[in-house]
């Protein structure tokens, strides 16, 4: 599949090729979603989210934001239709778009967006900790970054401490999956404590 090809191209450093492949995939899903939105909008939103990642890898921040905004709009509509099924993907989009907004200097919007992602992921983690704790920790980490971006250093400390605690617990059970996240969060915790 084109999506899988784009992923592997990105993994081996062929970023421009990955971007081109992902654009082709988005174009196909866009056509499919136009004729059968119920069936293909979820896949279109996912591919747009991934397109944003590909744009970021080649330094096209504004294009990344545009793709993220489109994915977010689709996922908000999907949540209206089926909240239980689509809240996790909505939170994924909110988490990603927060980073995109920050990258283009819209720090206040980035903070508002990540706060919404944290709220959703907190509820998801409360309902199924095993499945969603890592996602919740990721959003807490990003919340700390967004608070620091707007100069709220004291407020940024709590979320990163919580992220470290969650990642530490997850890494104790699955080190290969979570040690890198734990290390990154510990690094950011160190920065907040300076």
CSV table of C-alpha atoms in Angstrom, one decimal:
chain,number,residue,atom,x,y,z
A,1,UNK,CA,0.0,0.0,0.0
A,2,UNK,CA,1.1,3.6,-0.6
A,3,UNK,CA,0.8,4.4,3.1
A,4,UNK,CA,3.2,1.6,4.0
A,5,UNK,CA,5.6,2.6,1.3
A,6,UNK,CA,5.6,6.2,2.5
A,7,UNK,CA,6.4,5.0,6.0
A,8,UNK,CA,9.3,2.8,4.9
A,9,UNK,CA,10.6,5.6,2.6
A,10,UNK,CA,10.7,8.0,5.6
A,11,UNK,CA,12.3,5.4,7.8
A,12,UNK,CA,15.2,5.0,5.4
A,13,UNK,CA,15.7,8.7,5.0
A,14,UNK,CA,14.0,9.1,1.7
A,15,UNK,CA,11.9,12.0,3.0
A,16,UNK,CA,11.0,13.8,-0.3
A,17,UNK,CA,10.0,10.4,-1.8
A,18,UNK,CA,7.9,9.6,1.3
A,19,UNK,CA,6.2,13.0,1.0
A,20,UNK,CA,5.4,12.4,-2.7
A,21,UNK,CA,4.0,8.9,-1.9
A,22,UNK,CA,1.9,10.2,0.9
A,23,UNK,CA,0.5,13.0,-1.2
A,24,UNK,CA,-0.5,10.3,-3.8
A,25,UNK,CA,-2.2,8.3,-1.1
A,26,UNK,CA,-4.1,11.4,0.2
A,27,UNK,CA,-5.3,12.2,-3.3
A,28,UNK,CA,-6.7,8.6,-3.7
A,29,UNK,CA,-8.4,8.7,-0.3
A,30,UNK,CA,-9.8,12.1,-1.0
A,31,UNK,CA,-11.5,10.8,-4.1
A,32,UNK,CA,-12.8,7.7,-2.3
A,33,UNK,CA,-14.1,9.8,0.6
A,34,UNK,CA,-15.9,12.2,-1.8
A,35,UNK,CA,-18.0,9.3,-3.1
A,36,UNK,CA,-18.2,7.3,0.1
A,37,UNK,CA,-17.5,9.6,3.1
A,38,UNK,CA,-18.8,7.1,5.7
A,39,UNK,CA,-16.4,4.5,4.6
A,40,UNK,CA,-13.3,6.5,3.7
A,41,UNK,CA,-13.2,9.7,5.9
A,42,UNK,CA,-11.5,7.9,8.7
A,43,UNK,CA,-8.7,6.7,6.4
A,44,UNK,CA,-8.5,10.2,4.7
A,45,UNK,CA,-8.0,11.8,8.2
A,46,UNK,CA,-5.3,9.3,9.1
A,47,UNK,CA,-3.5,9.9,5.8
A,48,UNK,CA,-3.7,13.7,6.3
A,49,UNK,CA,-2.3,13.3,9.8
A,50,UNK,CA,0.5,11.2,8.3
A,51,UNK,CA,1.0,13.8,5.5
A,52,UNK,CA,1.5,16.4,8.2
A,53,UNK,CA,4.3,14.3,9.7
A,54,UNK,CA,5.9,14.0,6.3
A,55,UNK,CA,5.7,17.7,5.7
A,56,UNK,CA,7.4,18.3,9.1
A,57,UNK,CA,10.2,16.0,8.2
A,58,UNK,CA,11.1,18.1,5.2
A,59,UNK,CA,10.6,21.4,7.1
A,60,UNK,CA,7.4,22.5,5.5
A,61,UNK,CA,5.7,23.7,8.7
A,62,UNK,CA,2.8,25.7,7.2
A,63,UNK,CA,1.9,22.8,4.9
A,64,UNK,CA,2.0,20.4,7.9
A,65,UNK,CA,-0.4,22.7,9.7
A,66,UNK,CA,-2.8,22.8,6.7
A,67,UNK,CA,-2.9,19.0,6.5
A,68,UNK,CA,-3.3,18.7,10.3
A,69,UNK,CA,-6.2,21.2,10.3
A,70,UNK,CA,-8.0,19.2,7.6
A,71,UNK,CA,-7.5,15.9,9.5
A,72,UNK,CA,-8.8,17.6,12.7
A,73,UNK,CA,-11.9,18.9,11.0
A,74,UNK,CA,-12.7,15.4,9.6
A,75,UNK,CA,-12.1,13.8,13.0
A,76,UNK,CA,-14.3,16.3,14.8
A,77,UNK,CA,-17.1,15.3,12.5
A,78,UNK,CA,-16.4,11.6,13.1
A,79,UNK,CA,-16.6,12.1,16.8
A,80,UNK,CA,-20.0,13.8,16.4
A,81,UNK,CA,-21.2,10.6,14.7
A,82,UNK,CA,-19.4,8.0,16.9
A,83,UNK,CA,-17.6,9.5,20.0
A,84,UNK,CA,-16.6,6.2,21.6
A,85,UNK,CA,-14.9,5.0,18.4
A,86,UNK,CA,-13.2,8.3,17.3
A,87,UNK,CA,-12.1,10.2,20.4
A,88,UNK,CA,-8.7,8.5,20.4
A,89,UNK,CA,-8.0,9.7,16.8
A,90,UNK,CA,-9.4,13.1,17.6
A,91,UNK,CA,-6.9,13.4,20.5
A,92,UNK,CA,-4.1,12.2,18.2
A,93,UNK,CA,-4.9,15.1,15.8
A,94,UNK,CA,-5.1,17.6,18.6
A,95,UNK,CA,-1.8,16.5,20.0
A,96,UNK,CA,-0.2,16.7,16.5
A,97,UNK,CA,-1.7,20.0,15.5
A,98,UNK,CA,-0.5,21.5,18.8
A,99,UNK,CA,3.0,20.9,17.7
A,100,UNK,CA,2.3,22.2,14.3
A,101,UNK,CA,0.8,25.4,15.7
A,102,UNK,CA,3.8,25.9,17.9
A,103,UNK,CA,6.2,25.4,15.0
A,104,UNK,CA,4.6,28.3,13.1
A,105,UNK,CA,4.6,30.6,16.1
A,106,UNK,CA,0.9,30.3,17.2
A,107,UNK,CA,1.8,29.4,20.8
A,108,UNK,CA,-1.5,30.4,22.4
A,109,UNK,CA,-3.5,28.3,20.0
A,110,UNK,CA,-1.1,25.5,20.5
A,111,UNK,CA,-1.6,25.6,24.2
A,112,UNK,CA,-5.4,25.6,23.9
A,113,UNK,CA,-5.3,22.7,21.5
A,114,UNK,CA,-3.0,20.5,23.7
A,115,UNK,CA,-5.1,21.2,26.7
A,116,UNK,CA,-8.1,19.7,24.8
A,117,UNK,CA,-6.0,16.7,23.9
A,118,UNK,CA,-4.9,16.2,27.5
A,119,UNK,CA,-8.5,16.3,28.7
A,120,UNK,CA,-9.6,13.7,26.2
A,121,UNK,CA,-6.6,11.4,26.8
A,122,UNK,CA,-7.0,11.7,30.6
A,123,UNK,CA,-10.5,10.4,30.2
A,124,UNK,CA,-9.4,7.6,27.9
A,125,UNK,CA,-6.6,6.6,30.3
A,126,UNK,CA,-9.0,6.6,33.2
A,127,UNK,CA,-11.2,4.2,31.3
A,128,UNK,CA,-8.4,1.9,30.0
A,129,UNK,CA,-5.0,2.7,31.5
A,130,UNK,CA,-3.2,-0.1,29.8
A,131,UNK,CA,-4.3,1.0,26.3
A,132,UNK,CA,-4.1,4.8,26.7
A,133,UNK,CA,-1.5,5.7,29.4
A,134,UNK,CA,1.3,6.2,26.9
A,135,UNK,CA,-0.8,8.5,24.8
A,136,UNK,CA,-1.8,10.5,27.9
A,137,UNK,CA,1.8,10.8,28.9
A,138,UNK,CA,2.7,12.0,25.4
A,139,UNK,CA,0.1,14.8,25.7
A,140,UNK,CA,1.2,15.7,29.2
A,141,UNK,CA,4.8,16.0,27.9
A,142,UNK,CA,3.6,18.3,25.1
A,143,UNK,CA,1.4,20.3,27.5
A,144,UNK,CA,4.6,21.0,29.5
A,145,UNK,CA,6.3,22.1,26.3
A,146,UNK,CA,3.5,24.4,25.3
A,147,UNK,CA,3.3,26.0,28.7
A,148,UNK,CA,7.0,26.6,28.6
A,149,UNK,CA,6.6,28.1,25.1
A,150,UNK,CA,4.4,30.8,26.6
A,151,UNK,CA,6.6,31.4,29.6
A,152,UNK,CA,4.6,29.5,32.1
A,153,UNK,CA,7.6,27.7,33.6
A,154,UNK,CA,6.1,26.9,37.0
A,155,UNK,CA,2.9,25.5,35.4
A,156,UNK,CA,5.0,23.4,33.0
A,157,UNK,CA,6.6,21.5,35.8
A,158,UNK,CA,3.5,19.5,36.9
A,159,UNK,CA,2.6,18.0,33.5
A,160,UNK,CA,6.2,16.8,32.8
A,161,UNK,CA,6.5,15.3,36.3
A,162,UNK,CA,3.2,13.4,35.6
A,163,UNK,CA,4.5,12.3,32.2
A,164,UNK,CA,7.8,11.0,33.8
A,165,UNK,CA,5.8,9.1,36.4
A,166,UNK,CA,3.6,7.4,33.8
A,167,UNK,CA,6.5,6.6,31.4
A,168,UNK,CA,8.6,5.3,34.3
A,169,UNK,CA,5.8,2.9,35.2
A,170,UNK,CA,5.3,1.9,31.5
A,171,UNK,CA,9.0,1.4,30.9
A,172,UNK,CA,9.3,-0.8,34.0
A,173,UNK,CA,6.9,-3.2,32.2
A,174,UNK,CA,7.9,-2.6,28.6
A,175,UNK,CA,11.3,-1.0,28.4
A,176,UNK,CA,11.8,-1.4,24.6
A,177,UNK,CA,8.5,0.4,24.0
A,178,UNK,CA,8.9,3.2,26.5
A,179,UNK,CA,12.5,3.8,27.5
A,180,UNK,CA,13.1,6.4,24.8
A,181,UNK,CA,9.9,8.3,25.8
A,182,UNK,CA,11.0,8.1,29.4
A,183,UNK,CA,14.5,9.5,28.6
A,184,UNK,CA,13.0,12.4,26.6
A,185,UNK,CA,10.6,13.2,29.4
A,186,UNK,CA,13.4,13.1,32.0
A,187,UNK,CA,15.5,15.4,29.8
A,188,UNK,CA,12.6,17.9,29.6
A,189,UNK,CA,12.0,17.5,33.4
A,190,UNK,CA,15.6,18.5,33.9
A,191,UNK,CA,15.1,21.6,31.7
A,192,UNK,CA,12.0,22.6,33.7
A,193,UNK,CA,14.0,22.3,37.0
A,194,UNK,CA,16.8,24.7,35.9
